[in-house]
PDB file of C-alpha atoms in Angstrom:
ATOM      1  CA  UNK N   1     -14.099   1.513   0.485  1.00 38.00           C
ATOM      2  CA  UNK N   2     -12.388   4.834  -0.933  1.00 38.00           C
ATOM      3  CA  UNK N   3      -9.008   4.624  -2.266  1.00 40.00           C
ATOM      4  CA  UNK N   4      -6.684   7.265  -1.697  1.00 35.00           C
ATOM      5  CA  UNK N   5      -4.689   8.453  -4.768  1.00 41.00           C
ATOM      6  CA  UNK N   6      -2.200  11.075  -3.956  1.00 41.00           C
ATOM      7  CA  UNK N   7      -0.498  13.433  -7.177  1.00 41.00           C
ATOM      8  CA  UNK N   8       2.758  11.884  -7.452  1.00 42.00           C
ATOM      9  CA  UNK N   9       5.495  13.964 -10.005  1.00 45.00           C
ATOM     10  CA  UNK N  10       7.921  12.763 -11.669  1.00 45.00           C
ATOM     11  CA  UNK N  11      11.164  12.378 -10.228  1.00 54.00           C
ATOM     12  CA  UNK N  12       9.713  13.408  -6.287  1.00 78.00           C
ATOM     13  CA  UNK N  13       8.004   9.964  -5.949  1.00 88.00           C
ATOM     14  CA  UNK N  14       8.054   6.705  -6.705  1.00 90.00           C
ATOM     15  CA  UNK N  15       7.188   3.168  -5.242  1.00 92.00           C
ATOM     16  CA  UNK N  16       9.253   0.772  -2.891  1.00 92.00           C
ATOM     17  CA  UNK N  17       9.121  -2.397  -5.707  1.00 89.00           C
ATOM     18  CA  UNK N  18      11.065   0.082  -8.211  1.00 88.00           C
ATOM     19  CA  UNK N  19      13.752   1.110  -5.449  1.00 88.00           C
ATOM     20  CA  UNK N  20      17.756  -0.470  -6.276  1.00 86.00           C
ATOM     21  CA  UNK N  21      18.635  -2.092  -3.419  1.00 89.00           C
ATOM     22  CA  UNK N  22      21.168  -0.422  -0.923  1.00 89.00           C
ATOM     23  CA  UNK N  23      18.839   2.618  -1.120  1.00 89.00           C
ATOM     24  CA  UNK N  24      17.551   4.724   1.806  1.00 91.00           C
ATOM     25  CA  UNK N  25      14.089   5.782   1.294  1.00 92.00           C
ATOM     26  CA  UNK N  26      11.310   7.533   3.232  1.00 94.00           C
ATOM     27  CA  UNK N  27       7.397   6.463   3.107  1.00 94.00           C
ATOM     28  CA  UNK N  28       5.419   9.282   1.710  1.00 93.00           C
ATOM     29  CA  UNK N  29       2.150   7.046   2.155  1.00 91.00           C
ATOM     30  CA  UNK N  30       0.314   4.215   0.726  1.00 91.00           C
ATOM     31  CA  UNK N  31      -1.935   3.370  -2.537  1.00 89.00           C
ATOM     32  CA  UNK N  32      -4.614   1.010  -2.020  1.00 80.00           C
ATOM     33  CA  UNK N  33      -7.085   0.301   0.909  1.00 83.00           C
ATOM     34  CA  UNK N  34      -7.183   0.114   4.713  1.00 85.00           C
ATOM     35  CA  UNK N  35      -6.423  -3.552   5.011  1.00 87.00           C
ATOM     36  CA  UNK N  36      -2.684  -3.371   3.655  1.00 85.00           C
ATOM     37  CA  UNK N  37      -2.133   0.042   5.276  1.00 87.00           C
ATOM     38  CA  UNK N  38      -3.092  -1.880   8.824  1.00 90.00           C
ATOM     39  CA  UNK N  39      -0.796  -4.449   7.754  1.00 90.00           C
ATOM     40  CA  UNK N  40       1.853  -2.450   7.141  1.00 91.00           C
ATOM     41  CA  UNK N  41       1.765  -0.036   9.818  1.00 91.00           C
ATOM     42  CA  UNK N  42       1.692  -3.459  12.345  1.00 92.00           C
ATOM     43  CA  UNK N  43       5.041  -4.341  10.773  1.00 91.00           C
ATOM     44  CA  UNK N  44       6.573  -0.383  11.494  1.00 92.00           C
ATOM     45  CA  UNK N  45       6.161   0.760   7.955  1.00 93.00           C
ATOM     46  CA  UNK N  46       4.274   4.380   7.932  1.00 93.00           C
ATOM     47  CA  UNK N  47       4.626   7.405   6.732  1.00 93.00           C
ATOM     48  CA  UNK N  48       7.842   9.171   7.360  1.00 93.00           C
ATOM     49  CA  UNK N  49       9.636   5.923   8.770  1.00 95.00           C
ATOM     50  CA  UNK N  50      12.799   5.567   6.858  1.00 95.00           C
ATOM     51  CA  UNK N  51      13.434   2.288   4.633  1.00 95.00           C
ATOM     52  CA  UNK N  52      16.805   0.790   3.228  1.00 94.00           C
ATOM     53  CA  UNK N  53      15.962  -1.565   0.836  1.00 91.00           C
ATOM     54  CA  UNK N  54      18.558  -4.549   1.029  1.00 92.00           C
ATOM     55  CA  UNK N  55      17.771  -6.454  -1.705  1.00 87.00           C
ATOM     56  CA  UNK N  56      14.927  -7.325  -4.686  1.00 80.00           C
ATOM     57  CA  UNK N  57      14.533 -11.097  -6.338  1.00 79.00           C
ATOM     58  CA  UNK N  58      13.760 -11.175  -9.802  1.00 73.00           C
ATOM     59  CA  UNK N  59      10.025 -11.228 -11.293  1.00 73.00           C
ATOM     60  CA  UNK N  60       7.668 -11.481  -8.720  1.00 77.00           C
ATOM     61  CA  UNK N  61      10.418 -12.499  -5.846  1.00 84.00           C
ATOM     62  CA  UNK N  62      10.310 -10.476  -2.179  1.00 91.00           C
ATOM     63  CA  UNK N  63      11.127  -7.061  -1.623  1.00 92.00           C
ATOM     64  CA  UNK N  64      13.748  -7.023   1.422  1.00 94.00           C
ATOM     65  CA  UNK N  65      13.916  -4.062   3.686  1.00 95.00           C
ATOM     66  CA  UNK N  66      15.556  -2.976   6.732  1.00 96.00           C
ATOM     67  CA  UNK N  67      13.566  -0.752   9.104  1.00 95.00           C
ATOM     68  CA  UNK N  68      15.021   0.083  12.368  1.00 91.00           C
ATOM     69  CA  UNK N  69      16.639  -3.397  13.217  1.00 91.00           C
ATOM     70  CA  UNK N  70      14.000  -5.580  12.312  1.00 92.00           C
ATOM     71  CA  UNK N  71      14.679  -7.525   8.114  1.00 95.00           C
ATOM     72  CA  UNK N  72      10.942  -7.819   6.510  1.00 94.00           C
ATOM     73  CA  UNK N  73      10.388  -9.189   3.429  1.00 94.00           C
ATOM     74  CA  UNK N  74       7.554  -7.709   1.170  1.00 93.00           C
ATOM     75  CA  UNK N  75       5.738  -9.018  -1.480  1.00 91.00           C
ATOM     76  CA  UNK N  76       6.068  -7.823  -4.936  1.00 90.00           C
ATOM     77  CA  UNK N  77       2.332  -6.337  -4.948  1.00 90.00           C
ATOM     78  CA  UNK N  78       2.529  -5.029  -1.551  1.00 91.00           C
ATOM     79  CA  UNK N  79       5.921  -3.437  -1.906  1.00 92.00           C
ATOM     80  CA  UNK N  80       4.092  -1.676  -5.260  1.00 91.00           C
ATOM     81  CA  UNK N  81       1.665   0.151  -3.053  1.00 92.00           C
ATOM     82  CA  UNK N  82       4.075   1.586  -0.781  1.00 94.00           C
ATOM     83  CA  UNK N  83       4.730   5.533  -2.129  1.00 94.00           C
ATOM     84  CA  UNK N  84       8.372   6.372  -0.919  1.00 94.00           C
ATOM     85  CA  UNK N  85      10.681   9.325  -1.705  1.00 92.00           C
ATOM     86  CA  UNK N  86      14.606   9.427  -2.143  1.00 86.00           C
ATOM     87  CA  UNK N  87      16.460  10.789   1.306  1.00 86.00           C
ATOM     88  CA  UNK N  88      19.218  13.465   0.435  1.00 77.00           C
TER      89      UNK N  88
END
């Protein structure tokens, strides 16, 4: 199983578990293997989709996000392989 790494600089990129909530984001990819990718792109989350984030719960609480109209919550360790960049 290969694991794709991309070059991420600072400032450009950054994952969706270190996003403030109320923040729109786009997904630039994903870190990690094909089974969370799958999972992810079943719930609408791919590259280039847009993401607000609605809210984070401390420690290792959900990740909240808004894509399209559909609310999915995202685990702490999922939401950390998900590579998203800030929208202007």
């Amino acid at each position: 199983m290969s694991r794709w790494k991309p070059v991420v600089r600072r400032g450009e990129q950054t994952t969706l578990d270190r996003v403030r909530p109320g923040t729109r984001v786009r997904v630039a990819g994903f870190l990690g293997g094909w089974r969370g990718s799958e999972r992810l792109l079943k719930m609408g989350i791919g590259p280039g989709v847009e993401v607000l984030t609605v809210s984070q719960y401390p420690l290792k609480g959900p990740v909240l996000v808004r894509v399209d109209e559909s609310q999915i919550a995202l685990g702490r360790g999922l939401a950390r392989k998900i590579l998203v960049e800030p929208l202007p």
